Short mmCIF file of C-alpha atoms and ligand atoms in Angstrom, two decimals:
data_model
loop_
_atom_site.label_atom_id
_atom_site.label_comp_id
_atom_site.label_asym_id
_atom_site.label_seq_id
_atom_site.Cartn_x
_atom_site.Cartn_y
_atom_site.Cartn_z
CA MET A 233 -178.24 -42.16 19.35
CA PRO A 234 -180.00 -45.49 18.84
CA GLU A 235 -179.43 -46.89 15.37
CA LEU A 236 -181.16 -49.76 13.56
CA PRO A 237 -179.86 -52.61 15.77
CA GLU A 238 -180.81 -50.77 18.95
CA VAL A 239 -184.32 -50.05 17.65
CA GLU A 240 -184.60 -53.71 16.60
CA GLY A 241 -183.66 -54.65 20.18
CA VAL A 242 -186.46 -52.47 21.54
CA VAL A 243 -188.98 -53.95 19.09
CA ARG A 244 -188.02 -57.56 19.83
CA ALA A 245 -188.36 -56.98 23.55
CA LEU A 246 -191.45 -54.79 23.43
CA ALA A 247 -193.57 -56.62 20.84
CA PRO A 248 -194.32 -59.77 22.86
CA VAL A 249 -195.31 -57.80 25.97
CA ALA A 250 -197.27 -55.02 24.24
CA ILE A 251 -199.27 -56.72 21.48
CA GLY A 252 -202.85 -57.54 22.43
CA ARG A 253 -203.12 -54.99 25.23
CA THR A 254 -205.51 -52.05 25.32
CA ILE A 255 -204.88 -48.51 26.54
CA LEU A 256 -207.16 -47.30 29.33
CA LYS A 257 -205.64 -43.94 30.16
CA VAL A 258 -202.81 -41.67 28.96
CA ILE A 259 -200.79 -39.40 31.25
CA ILE A 260 -198.44 -36.80 29.77
CA SER A 261 -195.71 -35.00 31.74
CA ASP A 262 -196.10 -31.34 32.73
CA VAL A 263 -192.91 -30.54 30.83
CA VAL A 264 -194.39 -31.78 27.56
CA ILE A 265 -197.80 -30.21 28.24
CA GLU A 266 -196.23 -26.79 28.98
CA SER A 267 -193.88 -27.01 26.04
CA LYS A 268 -196.69 -28.00 23.65
CA ALA A 269 -198.84 -25.16 25.03
CA GLN A 270 -196.08 -22.77 23.91
CA GLY A 271 -196.40 -24.12 20.39
CA LYS A 272 -193.36 -26.43 20.48
CA GLU A 273 -193.53 -29.95 19.09
CA ALA A 274 -192.17 -31.63 22.23
CA VAL A 275 -192.32 -35.45 21.87
CA ILE A 276 -195.98 -35.53 20.72
CA LYS A 277 -196.01 -34.55 17.05
CA GLY A 278 -198.75 -33.22 14.82
CA MET A 279 -201.51 -32.81 17.42
CA THR A 280 -202.20 -31.24 20.80
CA THR A 281 -201.70 -33.26 23.97
CA ASP A 282 -205.49 -33.28 24.53
CA GLN A 283 -206.10 -34.65 21.04
CA PHE A 284 -203.38 -37.26 21.58
CA ILE A 285 -204.89 -38.45 24.84
CA LYS A 286 -208.40 -38.57 23.39
CA ASN A 287 -207.18 -40.48 20.34
CA MET A 288 -205.12 -43.04 22.24
CA VAL A 289 -207.70 -44.08 24.82
CA ASP A 290 -209.33 -47.48 24.12
CA MET A 291 -206.81 -48.29 21.41
CA LYS A 292 -205.67 -51.90 21.23
CA ILE A 293 -202.08 -52.63 20.20
CA THR A 294 -202.34 -55.10 17.32
CA ASP A 295 -198.75 -55.16 16.08
CA LEU A 296 -195.33 -53.67 16.81
CA THR A 297 -192.57 -53.67 14.19
CA ARG A 298 -189.46 -51.77 13.11
CA ARG A 299 -188.99 -49.75 9.94
CA SER A 300 -185.49 -48.25 9.69
CA LYS A 301 -185.01 -46.44 13.03
CA TYR A 302 -188.75 -46.09 13.68
CA ILE A 303 -191.00 -48.25 15.83
CA TYR A 304 -194.39 -48.77 14.20
CA ILE A 305 -197.09 -49.49 16.75
CA ALA A 306 -200.27 -50.63 14.98
CA LEU A 307 -203.43 -49.74 16.86
CA GLN A 308 -207.09 -50.47 16.44
CA ARG A 309 -210.27 -49.08 17.92
CA GLU A 310 -213.78 -50.04 16.80
CA GLY A 311 -212.37 -51.66 13.68
CA ILE A 312 -210.46 -48.52 12.61
CA GLU A 313 -206.69 -48.81 12.25
CA TYR A 314 -204.12 -46.26 13.42
CA LEU A 315 -200.34 -46.13 13.49
CA LEU A 316 -198.26 -44.70 16.31
CA VAL A 317 -194.77 -43.99 14.99
CA SER A 318 -192.11 -43.81 17.70
CA HIS A 319 -188.62 -42.45 17.07
CA LEU A 320 -186.24 -42.64 20.03
CA GLY A 321 -184.28 -39.51 19.12
CA MET A 322 -181.14 -39.35 21.31
CA SER A 323 -182.38 -40.97 24.48
CA GLY A 324 -185.93 -42.30 24.16
CA ALA A 325 -186.63 -45.49 26.15
CA TRP A 326 -189.66 -47.73 26.68
CA PHE A 327 -190.52 -49.57 29.87
CA THR A 328 -193.24 -52.10 30.67
CA VAL A 329 -193.83 -52.08 34.41
CA ASN A 330 -196.58 -52.43 36.97
CA SER A 331 -195.51 -49.33 38.85
CA ILE A 332 -193.14 -46.44 38.14
CA ASP A 333 -190.91 -47.50 41.07
CA GLU A 334 -189.79 -50.46 39.00
CA ILE A 335 -187.83 -48.05 36.78
CA VAL A 336 -184.67 -48.12 38.86
CA GLU A 337 -182.37 -45.80 36.91
CA LEU A 338 -183.22 -42.33 38.18
CA LYS A 339 -182.34 -40.51 34.97
CA PHE A 340 -185.04 -42.50 33.16
CA ARG A 341 -187.56 -42.23 35.97
CA ARG A 342 -187.11 -38.45 36.17
CA HIS A 343 -187.79 -37.97 32.48
CA ILE A 344 -190.96 -39.95 31.97
CA HIS A 345 -193.08 -38.09 29.44
CA VAL A 346 -195.90 -40.45 28.52
CA ILE A 347 -197.53 -43.18 30.59
CA PHE A 348 -200.03 -45.48 28.93
CA GLU A 349 -202.09 -47.17 31.61
CA MET A 350 -203.37 -50.45 30.20
CA THR A 351 -206.73 -52.08 30.92
CA ASP A 352 -204.89 -54.95 32.69
CA GLY A 353 -203.38 -52.49 35.18
CA GLY A 354 -199.85 -52.53 33.72
CA LEU A 355 -198.03 -49.47 32.41
CA LEU A 356 -196.30 -48.82 29.13
CA VAL A 357 -193.93 -45.93 29.81
CA TYR A 358 -192.01 -43.65 27.47
CA SER A 359 -189.04 -41.87 29.01
CA ASP A 360 -186.83 -39.41 27.15
CA ILE A 361 -184.00 -37.58 28.90
CA ARG A 362 -183.28 -35.11 26.10
CA ARG A 363 -186.76 -35.03 24.54
CA PHE A 364 -185.57 -35.39 20.94
CA GLY A 365 -187.78 -38.46 20.50
CA GLU A 366 -191.09 -38.45 18.67
CA LEU A 367 -194.52 -39.99 19.06
CA ARG A 368 -196.63 -39.36 15.98
CA LEU A 369 -200.14 -40.76 15.64
CA ILE A 370 -201.37 -41.16 12.06
CA ASN A 371 -203.81 -43.36 10.18
CA ARG A 372 -201.28 -44.91 7.86
CA GLU A 373 -197.64 -44.57 6.83
CA ALA A 374 -198.57 -42.50 3.75
CA ASP A 375 -199.98 -39.75 6.00
CA HIS A 376 -196.43 -38.74 6.92
CA PRO A 377 -194.56 -38.50 3.58
CA PRO A 378 -190.98 -38.56 4.98
CA LEU A 379 -191.64 -42.18 6.01
CA LEU A 380 -192.16 -43.12 2.36
CA LYS A 381 -188.83 -41.63 1.32
CA MET A 382 -186.77 -44.02 3.45
CA ALA A 383 -184.47 -46.46 1.67
CA PRO A 384 -185.53 -50.14 1.78
CA GLU A 385 -184.60 -52.22 4.80
CA PRO A 386 -180.88 -53.07 4.45
CA PHE A 387 -181.70 -56.79 4.71
CA ASP A 388 -184.06 -56.64 1.71
CA ASP A 389 -182.82 -57.98 -1.62
CA GLN A 390 -183.25 -54.69 -3.47
CA ALA A 391 -181.39 -52.60 -0.86
CA CYS A 392 -177.89 -53.01 -2.33
CA GLY A 393 -178.98 -51.99 -5.85
CA TYR A 394 -180.87 -49.06 -4.36
CA PHE A 395 -177.68 -47.86 -2.62
CA LEU A 396 -175.50 -48.34 -5.73
CA ASP A 397 -177.97 -46.33 -7.87
CA PHE A 398 -178.09 -43.49 -5.38
CA ALA A 399 -174.32 -43.39 -4.93
CA LEU A 400 -173.97 -42.72 -8.68
CA LYS A 401 -176.40 -39.78 -8.69
CA PRO A 402 -174.62 -36.43 -9.09
CA LYS A 403 -176.01 -35.23 -5.76
CA TYR A 404 -174.31 -38.09 -3.93
CA ALA A 405 -171.27 -39.01 -6.08
CA LYS A 406 -169.22 -36.02 -4.90
CA ARG A 407 -170.10 -36.43 -1.24
CA ALA A 408 -167.96 -38.21 1.36
CA ILE A 409 -168.82 -41.92 1.41
CA LYS A 410 -169.62 -41.76 5.13
CA ASP A 411 -172.12 -38.99 4.52
CA VAL A 412 -173.74 -41.08 1.75
CA ILE A 413 -174.08 -44.32 3.74
CA MET A 414 -175.50 -42.44 6.74
CA ASP A 415 -178.22 -40.83 4.60
CA GLY A 416 -181.53 -42.59 5.33
CA HIS A 417 -182.71 -41.99 1.77
CA VAL A 418 -179.80 -44.14 0.54
CA ILE A 419 -179.42 -46.84 3.22
CA SER A 420 -181.91 -47.33 6.05
CA GLY A 421 -180.71 -47.29 9.62
CA CYS A 422 -176.92 -46.95 9.26
CA GLY A 423 -175.90 -44.20 11.69
CA ASN A 424 -172.54 -42.96 12.93
CA ILE A 425 -171.49 -46.03 14.93
CA TYR A 426 -172.05 -48.64 12.22
CA ALA A 427 -170.89 -46.41 9.35
CA THR A 428 -167.62 -45.89 11.26
CA GLU A 429 -167.19 -49.63 11.84
CA ALA A 430 -168.07 -50.69 8.29
CA LEU A 431 -165.64 -48.18 6.75
CA TYR A 432 -162.91 -49.34 9.11
CA ARG A 433 -163.48 -53.00 8.24
CA MET A 434 -163.34 -52.07 4.54
CA LYS A 435 -160.22 -49.89 5.09
CA ILE A 436 -161.95 -47.00 3.35
CA HIS A 437 -161.29 -43.42 4.50
CA PRO A 438 -164.62 -41.89 5.65
CA GLY A 439 -163.94 -38.68 3.71
CA ARG A 440 -163.33 -40.39 0.38
CA LYS A 441 -165.77 -39.26 -2.28
CA ALA A 442 -168.35 -41.87 -3.27
CA GLU A 443 -167.33 -41.60 -6.94
CA ARG A 444 -163.75 -42.51 -6.03
CA ILE A 445 -164.78 -46.00 -4.90
CA SER A 446 -165.27 -48.74 -7.50
CA LEU A 447 -168.62 -50.45 -7.96
CA LYS A 448 -167.13 -53.70 -6.66
CA ARG A 449 -165.84 -52.03 -3.49
CA LYS A 450 -169.16 -50.27 -2.94
CA LYS A 451 -170.97 -53.61 -3.16
CA GLU A 452 -168.52 -55.08 -0.64
CA LEU A 453 -169.02 -52.07 1.59
CA PHE A 454 -172.78 -52.55 1.50
CA ASN A 455 -172.40 -56.21 2.48
CA VAL A 456 -170.12 -55.24 5.38
CA ILE A 457 -172.69 -52.67 6.60
CA VAL A 458 -175.35 -55.42 6.63
CA GLU A 459 -172.91 -57.75 8.42
CA VAL A 460 -172.13 -55.16 11.13
CA LEU A 461 -175.82 -54.35 11.63
CA GLN A 462 -176.66 -58.06 11.95
CA GLU A 463 -173.80 -58.64 14.40
CA SER A 464 -175.07 -55.81 16.53
CA ILE A 465 -178.69 -57.06 16.43
CA ASP A 466 -177.39 -60.43 17.64
CA ALA A 467 -175.49 -58.69 20.47
CA GLY A 468 -178.58 -56.73 21.54
CA GLY A 469 -177.24 -53.42 20.14
CA SER A 470 -174.56 -51.08 21.47
CA THR A 471 -175.08 -49.55 24.87
CA ILE A 472 -173.67 -46.08 24.35
CA SER A 473 -174.82 -43.10 26.42
CA ASP A 474 -178.53 -43.39 27.17
CA TYR A 475 -179.63 -46.29 25.02
CA ARG A 476 -181.49 -49.19 26.67
CA ASN A 477 -183.67 -51.73 24.90
CA ILE A 478 -186.59 -52.02 27.29
CA ASN A 479 -186.82 -51.95 31.05
CA GLY A 480 -183.26 -50.62 31.30
CA GLU A 481 -181.61 -53.63 29.66
CA ALA A 482 -178.40 -53.10 27.71
CA GLY A 483 -176.70 -54.71 24.70
CA THR A 484 -173.01 -55.66 24.34
CA MET A 485 -172.03 -54.63 20.82
CA GLN A 486 -170.02 -51.67 22.18
CA ASN A 487 -167.37 -54.19 23.35
CA ARG A 488 -166.89 -55.36 19.79
CA LEU A 489 -166.58 -51.99 18.09
CA GLU A 490 -163.08 -51.68 16.66
CA MET A 491 -163.00 -48.03 15.60
CA TYR A 492 -165.95 -46.10 17.05
CA GLY A 493 -164.71 -44.23 20.13
CA ARG A 494 -161.18 -45.68 19.86
CA LYS A 495 -157.98 -43.73 20.53
CA ASN A 496 -155.74 -46.31 18.85
CA CYS A 497 -156.25 -48.55 15.85
CA PRO A 498 -156.50 -52.22 16.92
CA ALA A 499 -154.72 -53.32 13.72
CA CYS A 500 -151.66 -51.02 13.63
CA ASN A 501 -151.84 -49.31 17.02
CA ASN A 502 -151.50 -45.89 15.38
CA GLU A 503 -153.42 -43.06 16.97
CA THR A 504 -156.82 -42.66 15.37
CA LYS A 505 -157.89 -39.33 13.90
CA SER A 506 -161.25 -37.70 13.76
CA MET A 507 -162.88 -35.32 11.31
CA LYS A 508 -166.33 -33.80 10.97
CA ILE A 509 -168.39 -35.24 8.15
CA ALA A 510 -171.94 -33.94 7.70
CA GLY A 511 -171.75 -32.53 11.22
CA ARG A 512 -170.83 -35.85 12.85
CA THR A 513 -167.50 -36.79 14.40
CA SER A 514 -165.89 -39.47 12.28
CA VAL A 515 -163.11 -41.57 13.75
CA TYR A 516 -160.71 -43.40 11.45
CA CYS A 517 -157.19 -44.80 11.23
CA PRO A 518 -155.07 -42.58 8.94
CA ARG A 519 -152.74 -45.50 8.22
CA CYS A 520 -155.26 -48.31 7.52
CA GLN A 521 -158.05 -46.32 5.90
CA ARG A 522 -157.39 -44.71 2.54
ZN1 ZN B 1159 -154.60 -48.75 11.61
#
């Protein structure tokens, strides 16, 4: 599942080629149309496919940014502003091409769900193999309240204090630290991969209760999370399963992960263990992490 660095990779690649262009036509896959007709919220959220198409036509892309694991695509038509919020789910991917044939990886080409035909003839394509991604068109962020409940960006000055406050709340203090740092209300954009790495670097057992970690260690842990996220952004993200930034390009952070997906600990060579925390597989070294 793409985490913050992967979404940042998409935004950095997509923004320069998408901003300033205008949508001429929108084509939605039969799979999504049929699924939506049955009342399911497949990919397009909060409106029918017809409404979505009607709303998107003639929109100009004025900005494209990241907020946590969401891509915010600012749009404008006749002076009115809109926001298309894109979440990549498990396997969402964006492509900017002149024809569909340019999408060489078949698994992406076979699962194209939305094509935005631009006025300049180019295509902005959204592919999603597992269809857990979301495209939600709203007027402003406040129209979708869950977006306002996200923790600050981890790189913002107030983010560490925000995390420390939350970790002390009764609701969080008794939970496993890994569960707490992966909660988007507490820290923005730290998913399974980077939580696993940060806890390994800090030699903290993922199942340790938040209240059993000192304030000083929690601060250090926060700084290590930011460090790991930044390292991954610099490496173009981790290419794990179906993540690509845009146009099928891949990052290299997966080569630098020391614990995620490892069978042996690189420090002591002991076999790693795994446990389920908040429904996610958590890998750790039973010797190094306490
Ligand atoms: Zn070890």
